[in-house]
GROMACS .gro file of C-alpha atoms in nm:
model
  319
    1UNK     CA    1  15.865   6.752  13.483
    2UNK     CA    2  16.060   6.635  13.782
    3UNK     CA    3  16.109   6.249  13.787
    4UNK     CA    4  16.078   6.002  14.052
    5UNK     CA    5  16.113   5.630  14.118
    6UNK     CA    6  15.891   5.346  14.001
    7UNK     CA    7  15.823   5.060  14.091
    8UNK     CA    8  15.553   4.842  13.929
    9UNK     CA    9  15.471   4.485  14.105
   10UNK     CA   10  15.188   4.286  14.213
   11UNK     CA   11  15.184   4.157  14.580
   12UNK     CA   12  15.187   3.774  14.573
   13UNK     CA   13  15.043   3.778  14.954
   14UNK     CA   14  14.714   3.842  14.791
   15UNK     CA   15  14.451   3.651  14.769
   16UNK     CA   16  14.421   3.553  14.404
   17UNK     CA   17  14.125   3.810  14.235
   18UNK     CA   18  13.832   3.624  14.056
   19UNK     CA   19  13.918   3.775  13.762
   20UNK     CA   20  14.233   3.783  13.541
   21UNK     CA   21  14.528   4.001  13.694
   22UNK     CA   22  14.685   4.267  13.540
   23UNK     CA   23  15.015   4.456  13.619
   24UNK     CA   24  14.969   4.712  13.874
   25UNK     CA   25  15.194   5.026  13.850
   26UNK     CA   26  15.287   5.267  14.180
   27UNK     CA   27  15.516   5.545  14.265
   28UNK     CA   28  15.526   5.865  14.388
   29UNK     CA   29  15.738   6.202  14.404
   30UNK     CA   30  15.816   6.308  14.735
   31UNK     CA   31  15.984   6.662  14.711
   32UNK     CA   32  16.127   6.839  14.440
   33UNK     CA   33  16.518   6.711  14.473
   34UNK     CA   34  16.451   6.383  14.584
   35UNK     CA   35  16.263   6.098  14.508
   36UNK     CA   36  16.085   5.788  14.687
   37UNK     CA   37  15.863   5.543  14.715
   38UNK     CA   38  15.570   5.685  14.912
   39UNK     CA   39  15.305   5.443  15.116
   40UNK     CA   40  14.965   5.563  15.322
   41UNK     CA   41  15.073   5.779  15.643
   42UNK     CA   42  14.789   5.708  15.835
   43UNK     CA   43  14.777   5.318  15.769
   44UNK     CA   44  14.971   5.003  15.684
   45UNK     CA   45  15.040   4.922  15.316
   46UNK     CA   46  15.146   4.605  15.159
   47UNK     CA   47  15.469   4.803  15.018
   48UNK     CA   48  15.739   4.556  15.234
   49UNK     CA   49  15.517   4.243  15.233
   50UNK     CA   50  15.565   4.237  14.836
   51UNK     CA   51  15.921   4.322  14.866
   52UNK     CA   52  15.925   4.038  15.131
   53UNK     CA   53  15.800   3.820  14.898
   54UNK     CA   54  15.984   3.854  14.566
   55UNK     CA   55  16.302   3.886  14.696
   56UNK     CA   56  16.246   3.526  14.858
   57UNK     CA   57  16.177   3.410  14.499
   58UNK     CA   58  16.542   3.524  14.416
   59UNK     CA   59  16.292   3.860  14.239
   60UNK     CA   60  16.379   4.209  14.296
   61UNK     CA   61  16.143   4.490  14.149
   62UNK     CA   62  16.319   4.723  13.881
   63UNK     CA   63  16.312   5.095  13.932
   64UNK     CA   64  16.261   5.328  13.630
   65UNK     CA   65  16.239   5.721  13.627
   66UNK     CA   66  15.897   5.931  13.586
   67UNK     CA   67  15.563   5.809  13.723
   68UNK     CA   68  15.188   5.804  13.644
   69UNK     CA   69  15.058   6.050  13.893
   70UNK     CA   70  15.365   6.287  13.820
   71UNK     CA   71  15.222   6.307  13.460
   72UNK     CA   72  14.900   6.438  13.551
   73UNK     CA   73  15.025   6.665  13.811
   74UNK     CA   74  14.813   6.560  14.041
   75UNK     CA   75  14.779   6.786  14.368
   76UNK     CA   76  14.633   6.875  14.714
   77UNK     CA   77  14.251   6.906  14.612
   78UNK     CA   78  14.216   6.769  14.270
   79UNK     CA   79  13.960   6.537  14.206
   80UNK     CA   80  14.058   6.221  14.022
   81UNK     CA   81  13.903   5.904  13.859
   82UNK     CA   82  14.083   5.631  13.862
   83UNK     CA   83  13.959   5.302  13.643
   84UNK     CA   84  14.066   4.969  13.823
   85UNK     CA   85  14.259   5.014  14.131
   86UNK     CA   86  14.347   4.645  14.207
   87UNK     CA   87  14.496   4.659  14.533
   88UNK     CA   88  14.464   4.972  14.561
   89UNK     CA   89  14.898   5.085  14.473
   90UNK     CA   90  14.776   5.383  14.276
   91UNK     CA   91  14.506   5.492  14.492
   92UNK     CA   92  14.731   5.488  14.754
   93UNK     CA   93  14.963   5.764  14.549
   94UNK     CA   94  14.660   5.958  14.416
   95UNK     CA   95  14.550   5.987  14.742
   96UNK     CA   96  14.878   6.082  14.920
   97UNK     CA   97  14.911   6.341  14.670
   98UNK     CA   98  14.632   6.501  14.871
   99UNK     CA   99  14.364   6.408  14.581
  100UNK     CA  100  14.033   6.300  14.604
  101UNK     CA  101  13.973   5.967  14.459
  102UNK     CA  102  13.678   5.804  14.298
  103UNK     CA  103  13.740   5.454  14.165
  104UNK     CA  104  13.549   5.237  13.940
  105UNK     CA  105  13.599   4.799  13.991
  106UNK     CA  106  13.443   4.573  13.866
  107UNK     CA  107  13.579   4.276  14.027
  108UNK     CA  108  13.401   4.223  14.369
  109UNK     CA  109  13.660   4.131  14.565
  110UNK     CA  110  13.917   4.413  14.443
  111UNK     CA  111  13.655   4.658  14.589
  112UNK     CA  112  13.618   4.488  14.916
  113UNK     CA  113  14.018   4.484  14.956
  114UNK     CA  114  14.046   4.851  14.906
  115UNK     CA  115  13.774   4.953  15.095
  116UNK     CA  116  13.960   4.807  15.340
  117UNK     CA  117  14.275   4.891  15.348
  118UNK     CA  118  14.162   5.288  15.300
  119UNK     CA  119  13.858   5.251  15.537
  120UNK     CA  120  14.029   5.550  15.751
  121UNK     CA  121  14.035   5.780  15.445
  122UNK     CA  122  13.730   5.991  15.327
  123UNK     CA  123  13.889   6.093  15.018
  124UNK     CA  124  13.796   5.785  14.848
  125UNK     CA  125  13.537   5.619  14.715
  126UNK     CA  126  13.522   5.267  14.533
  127UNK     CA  127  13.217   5.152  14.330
  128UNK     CA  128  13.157   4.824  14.203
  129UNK     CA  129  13.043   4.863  13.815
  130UNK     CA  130  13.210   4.743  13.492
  131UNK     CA  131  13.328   5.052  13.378
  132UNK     CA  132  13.254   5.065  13.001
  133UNK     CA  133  12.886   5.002  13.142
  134UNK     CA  134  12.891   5.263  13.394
  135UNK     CA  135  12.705   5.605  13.407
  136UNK     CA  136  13.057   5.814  13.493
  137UNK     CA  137  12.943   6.146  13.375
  138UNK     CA  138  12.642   6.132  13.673
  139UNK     CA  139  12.893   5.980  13.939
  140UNK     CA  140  13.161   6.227  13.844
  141UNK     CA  141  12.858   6.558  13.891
  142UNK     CA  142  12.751   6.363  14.244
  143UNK     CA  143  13.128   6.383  14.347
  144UNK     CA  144  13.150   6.715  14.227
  145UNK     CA  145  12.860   6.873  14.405
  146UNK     CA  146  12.973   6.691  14.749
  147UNK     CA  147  13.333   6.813  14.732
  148UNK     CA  148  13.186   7.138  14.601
  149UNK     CA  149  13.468   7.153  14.361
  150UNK     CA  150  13.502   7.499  14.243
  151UNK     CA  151  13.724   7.409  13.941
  152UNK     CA  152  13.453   7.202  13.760
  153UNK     CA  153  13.694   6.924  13.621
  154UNK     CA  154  13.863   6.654  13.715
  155UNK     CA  155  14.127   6.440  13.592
  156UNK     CA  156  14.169   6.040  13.507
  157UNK     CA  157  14.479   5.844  13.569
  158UNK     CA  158  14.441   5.528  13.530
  159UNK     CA  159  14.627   5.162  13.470
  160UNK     CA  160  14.342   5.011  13.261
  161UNK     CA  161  14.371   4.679  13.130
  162UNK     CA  162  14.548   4.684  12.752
  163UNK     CA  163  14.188   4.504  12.627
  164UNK     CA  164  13.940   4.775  12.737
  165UNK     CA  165  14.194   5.072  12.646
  166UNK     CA  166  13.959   5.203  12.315
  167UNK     CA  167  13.663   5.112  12.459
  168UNK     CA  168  13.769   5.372  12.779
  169UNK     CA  169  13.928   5.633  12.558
  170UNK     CA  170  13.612   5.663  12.321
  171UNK     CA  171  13.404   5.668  12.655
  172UNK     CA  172  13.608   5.930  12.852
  173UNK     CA  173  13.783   6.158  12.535
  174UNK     CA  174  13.449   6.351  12.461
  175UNK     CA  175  13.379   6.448  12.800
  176UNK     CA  176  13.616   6.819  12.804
  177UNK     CA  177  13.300   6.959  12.993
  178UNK     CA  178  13.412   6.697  13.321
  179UNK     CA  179  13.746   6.601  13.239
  180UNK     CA  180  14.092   6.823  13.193
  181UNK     CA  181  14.330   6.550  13.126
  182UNK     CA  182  14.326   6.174  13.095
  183UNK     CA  183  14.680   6.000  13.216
  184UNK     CA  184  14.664   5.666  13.133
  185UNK     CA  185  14.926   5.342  13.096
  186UNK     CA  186  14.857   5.155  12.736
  187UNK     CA  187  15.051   4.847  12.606
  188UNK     CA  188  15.346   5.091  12.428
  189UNK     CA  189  15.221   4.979  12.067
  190UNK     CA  190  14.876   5.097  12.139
  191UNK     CA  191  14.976   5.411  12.270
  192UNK     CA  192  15.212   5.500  11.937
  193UNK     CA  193  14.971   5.378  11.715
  194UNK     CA  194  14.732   5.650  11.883
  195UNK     CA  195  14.999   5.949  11.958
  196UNK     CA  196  15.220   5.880  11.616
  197UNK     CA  197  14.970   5.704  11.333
  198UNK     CA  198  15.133   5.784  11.020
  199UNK     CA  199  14.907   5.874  10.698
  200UNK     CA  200  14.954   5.625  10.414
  201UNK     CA  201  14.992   5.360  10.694
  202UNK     CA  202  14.781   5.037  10.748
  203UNK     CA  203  14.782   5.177  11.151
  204UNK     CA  204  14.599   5.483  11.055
  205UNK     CA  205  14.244   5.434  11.142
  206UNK     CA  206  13.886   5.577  11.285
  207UNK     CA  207  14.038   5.606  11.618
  208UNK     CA  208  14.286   5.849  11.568
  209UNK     CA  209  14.064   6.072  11.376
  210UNK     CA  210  13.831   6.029  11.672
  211UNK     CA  211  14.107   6.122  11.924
  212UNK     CA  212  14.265   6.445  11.793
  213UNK     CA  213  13.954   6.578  11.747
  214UNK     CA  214  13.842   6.554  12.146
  215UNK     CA  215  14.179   6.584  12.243
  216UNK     CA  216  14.549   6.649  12.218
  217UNK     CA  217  14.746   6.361  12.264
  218UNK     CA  218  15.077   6.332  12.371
  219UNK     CA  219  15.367   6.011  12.425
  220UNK     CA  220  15.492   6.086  12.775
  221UNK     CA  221  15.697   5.736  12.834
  222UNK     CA  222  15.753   5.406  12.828
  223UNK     CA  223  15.762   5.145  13.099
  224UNK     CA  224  15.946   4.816  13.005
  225UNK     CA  225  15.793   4.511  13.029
  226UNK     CA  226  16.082   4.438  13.265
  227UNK     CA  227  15.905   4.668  13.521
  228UNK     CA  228  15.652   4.443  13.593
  229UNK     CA  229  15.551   4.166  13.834
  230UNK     CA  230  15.417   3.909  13.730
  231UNK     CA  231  15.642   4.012  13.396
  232UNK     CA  232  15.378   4.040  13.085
  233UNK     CA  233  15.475   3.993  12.710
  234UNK     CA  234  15.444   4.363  12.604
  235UNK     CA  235  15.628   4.700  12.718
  236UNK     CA  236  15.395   4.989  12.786
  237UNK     CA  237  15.388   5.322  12.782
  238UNK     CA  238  15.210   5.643  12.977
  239UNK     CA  239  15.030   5.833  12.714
  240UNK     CA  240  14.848   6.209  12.814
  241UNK     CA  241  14.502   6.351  12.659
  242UNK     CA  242  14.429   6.708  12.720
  243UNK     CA  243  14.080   6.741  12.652
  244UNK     CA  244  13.944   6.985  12.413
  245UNK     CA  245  13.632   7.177  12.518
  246UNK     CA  246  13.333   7.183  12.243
  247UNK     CA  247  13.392   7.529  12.134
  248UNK     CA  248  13.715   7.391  12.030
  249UNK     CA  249  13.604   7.083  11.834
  250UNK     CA  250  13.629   7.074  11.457
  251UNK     CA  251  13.338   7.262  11.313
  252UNK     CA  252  13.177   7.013  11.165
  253UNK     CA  253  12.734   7.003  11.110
  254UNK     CA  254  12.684   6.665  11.322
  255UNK     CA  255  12.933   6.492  11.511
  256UNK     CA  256  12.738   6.192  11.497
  257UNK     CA  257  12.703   6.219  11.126
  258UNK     CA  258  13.120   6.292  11.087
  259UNK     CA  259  13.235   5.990  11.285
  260UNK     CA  260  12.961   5.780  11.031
  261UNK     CA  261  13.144   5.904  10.759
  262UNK     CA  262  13.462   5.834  10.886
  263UNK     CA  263  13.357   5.463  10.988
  264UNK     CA  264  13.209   5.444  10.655
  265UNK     CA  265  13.552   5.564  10.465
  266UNK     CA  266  13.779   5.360  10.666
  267UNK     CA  267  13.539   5.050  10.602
  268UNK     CA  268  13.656   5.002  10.298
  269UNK     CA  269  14.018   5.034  10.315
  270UNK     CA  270  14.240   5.125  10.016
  271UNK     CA  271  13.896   5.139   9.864
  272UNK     CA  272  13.908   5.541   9.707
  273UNK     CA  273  13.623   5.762   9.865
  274UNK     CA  274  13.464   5.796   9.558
  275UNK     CA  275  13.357   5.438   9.604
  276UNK     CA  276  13.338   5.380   9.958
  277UNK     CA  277  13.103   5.686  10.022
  278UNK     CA  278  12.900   5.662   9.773
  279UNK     CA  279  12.576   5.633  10.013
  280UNK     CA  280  12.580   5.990  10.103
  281UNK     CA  281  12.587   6.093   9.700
  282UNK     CA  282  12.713   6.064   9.387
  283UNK     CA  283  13.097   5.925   9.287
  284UNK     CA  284  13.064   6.287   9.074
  285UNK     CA  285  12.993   6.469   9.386
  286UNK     CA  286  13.277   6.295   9.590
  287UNK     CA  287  13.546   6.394   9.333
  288UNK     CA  288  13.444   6.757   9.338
  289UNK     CA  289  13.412   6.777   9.698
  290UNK     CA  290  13.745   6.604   9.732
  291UNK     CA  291  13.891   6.868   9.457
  292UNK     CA  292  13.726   7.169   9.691
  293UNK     CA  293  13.910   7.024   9.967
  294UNK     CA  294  14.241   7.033   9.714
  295UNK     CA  295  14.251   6.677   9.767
  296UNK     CA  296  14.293   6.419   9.397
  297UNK     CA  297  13.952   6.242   9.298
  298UNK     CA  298  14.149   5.909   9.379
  299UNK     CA  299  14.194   5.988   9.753
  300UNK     CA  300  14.161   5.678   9.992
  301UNK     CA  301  14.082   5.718  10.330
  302UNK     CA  302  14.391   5.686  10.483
  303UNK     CA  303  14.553   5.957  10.314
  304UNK     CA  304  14.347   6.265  10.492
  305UNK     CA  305  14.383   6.430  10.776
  306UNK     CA  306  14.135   6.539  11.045
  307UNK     CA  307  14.113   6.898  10.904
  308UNK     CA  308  14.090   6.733  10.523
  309UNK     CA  309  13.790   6.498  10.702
  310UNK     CA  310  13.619   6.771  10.819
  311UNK     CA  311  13.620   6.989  10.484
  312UNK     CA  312  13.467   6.680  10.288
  313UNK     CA  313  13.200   6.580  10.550
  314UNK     CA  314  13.111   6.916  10.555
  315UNK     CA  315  13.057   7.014  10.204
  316UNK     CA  316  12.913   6.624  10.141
  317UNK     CA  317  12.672   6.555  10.407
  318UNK     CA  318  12.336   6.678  10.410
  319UNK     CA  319  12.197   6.670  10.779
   0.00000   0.00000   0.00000
């Protein structure tokens, strides 16, 4: 992947948003041998202002190689979602890229600001919904039936706030059938723990289980905390999901009835299976299953894989 500069600020010239602020990340790749920061063609941006302004606080914006939009490969005609725009610094790249642009706020006067700053450019449009509420697959179909997208998928990037990240990535992960790939920036110990979980580890849990088996995940790289304006407490990191389609999900009788298991299994942690499942049959039952799986009649949760998961809910569950 080619790298370019990034720089990752918020613009202090702005009126204050209603509700809390978080880091806003931008940058672009302009050309295969060089790289710059890129800004709107057809209208002003508030790229200088914000220079303007933290360099008269004695601040001056770090630059770091590789960029959000760069990780997706975003390009001339792709369709993209992107999940809190703030003031509108990614947008401005996605759309630059040549990409159409749909973008979910839910802070009133965030949408109103980038309305109008890209009021010139039909590639975009910005709804005002609280995301984790919102109906996305039936926007999404509505966006693709105006563009008359002939690929049939779209792509998320996305600089989501580090206290909605699971809530958005158990929203967006099962939806292959809309979404390719889903680019987003997580606080860097949230994305490992998600990418990297190791079995036999208190940070194995439900939610990786739940990602690998909608998607492949993937560490791209992490942004240092230092990168930031206003500076948070926490690096973070740009973390890639390539979304399986159904016919390449786990075969497994129910989803719904897998992912209770799972939640079930998990719930009582370091608690062995044969205990912690015993709901869904007999502690007898368990230990054979768990011995047809070639797994020992003292497993605990957090020593099986996906695959192992799948063998046990399948041979356990009745649905």
């Amino acid at each position: 992947m080619t790298t370019s500069t990034l720089l990752v600020f918020q613009n202090p010239l702005l009126p204050k948003p209603t509700r809390p602020a978080h880091s806003s990340i931008a940058g672009v790749q302009k050309g295969a041998a060089s790289a710059c920061i890129v800004c709107a063609r057809s209208q002003d941006d508030d790229y200088h202002a914000t220079i303007k302004a933290l360099n008269s606080k004695g601040r001056f914006p770090r630059k770091s190689l590789g960029q959000l939009a760069a990780a997706a490969a975003v390009q001339e005609g792709d369709i993209v979602l992107e999940i809190g725009p703030g003031t509108g610094s990614l947008t401005n790249v996605l759309l630059d890229a040549g990409a159409t642009v749909l973008a979910i706020e839910k802070d009133q006067h965030m949408v109103g600001l980038v309305r109008e700053r890209f009021a010139s450019i039909d590639q975009l449009k910005v709804l005002q919904e609280d995301f984790v509420k919102c109906h996305i697959r039936s926007h999404m179909l509505s966006l693709f039936e105006r563009r008359k997208s002939s690929s049939g998928f779209a792509k998320v990037v996305a600089n989501i706030p580090f206290n909605i990240s699971t809530n958005v990535i158990k929203q967006l992960l099962p939806m292959g059938d809309i979404f390719s790939e889903v680019v987003l920036l997580l606080q860097e110990e949230t994305a490992l723990r998600l990418v990297e979980p190791s079995l036999r580890t208190s940070e194995y849990r439900p939610i990786n289980i739940f990602v690998n088996f909608y998607s492949e995940p993937e560490y791209k790289f992490k942004v240092p905390r230092t990168n930031f304006f206003p500076q948070p407490k926490v690096d973070a990191a740009v973390v890639t999901f390539k979304l399986k389609q159904a016919t390449d999900y786990p075969a497994v009788t129910s989803t719904k009835s897998f992912f209770s298991m799972v939640s079930s299994a998990f719930n009582g942690k370091r608690k062995m299976l044969r205990k912690s499942l015993q709901h869904l049959c007999t502690s007898l039952e368990i230990e054979k299953a768990l011995g047809d799986v070639g797994l020992p009649a003292t497993s605990r949760p957090e020593e099986l894989t996906l695959d192992d998961f799948v063998k046990l809910h399948n041979l356990i569950v009745q649905v």
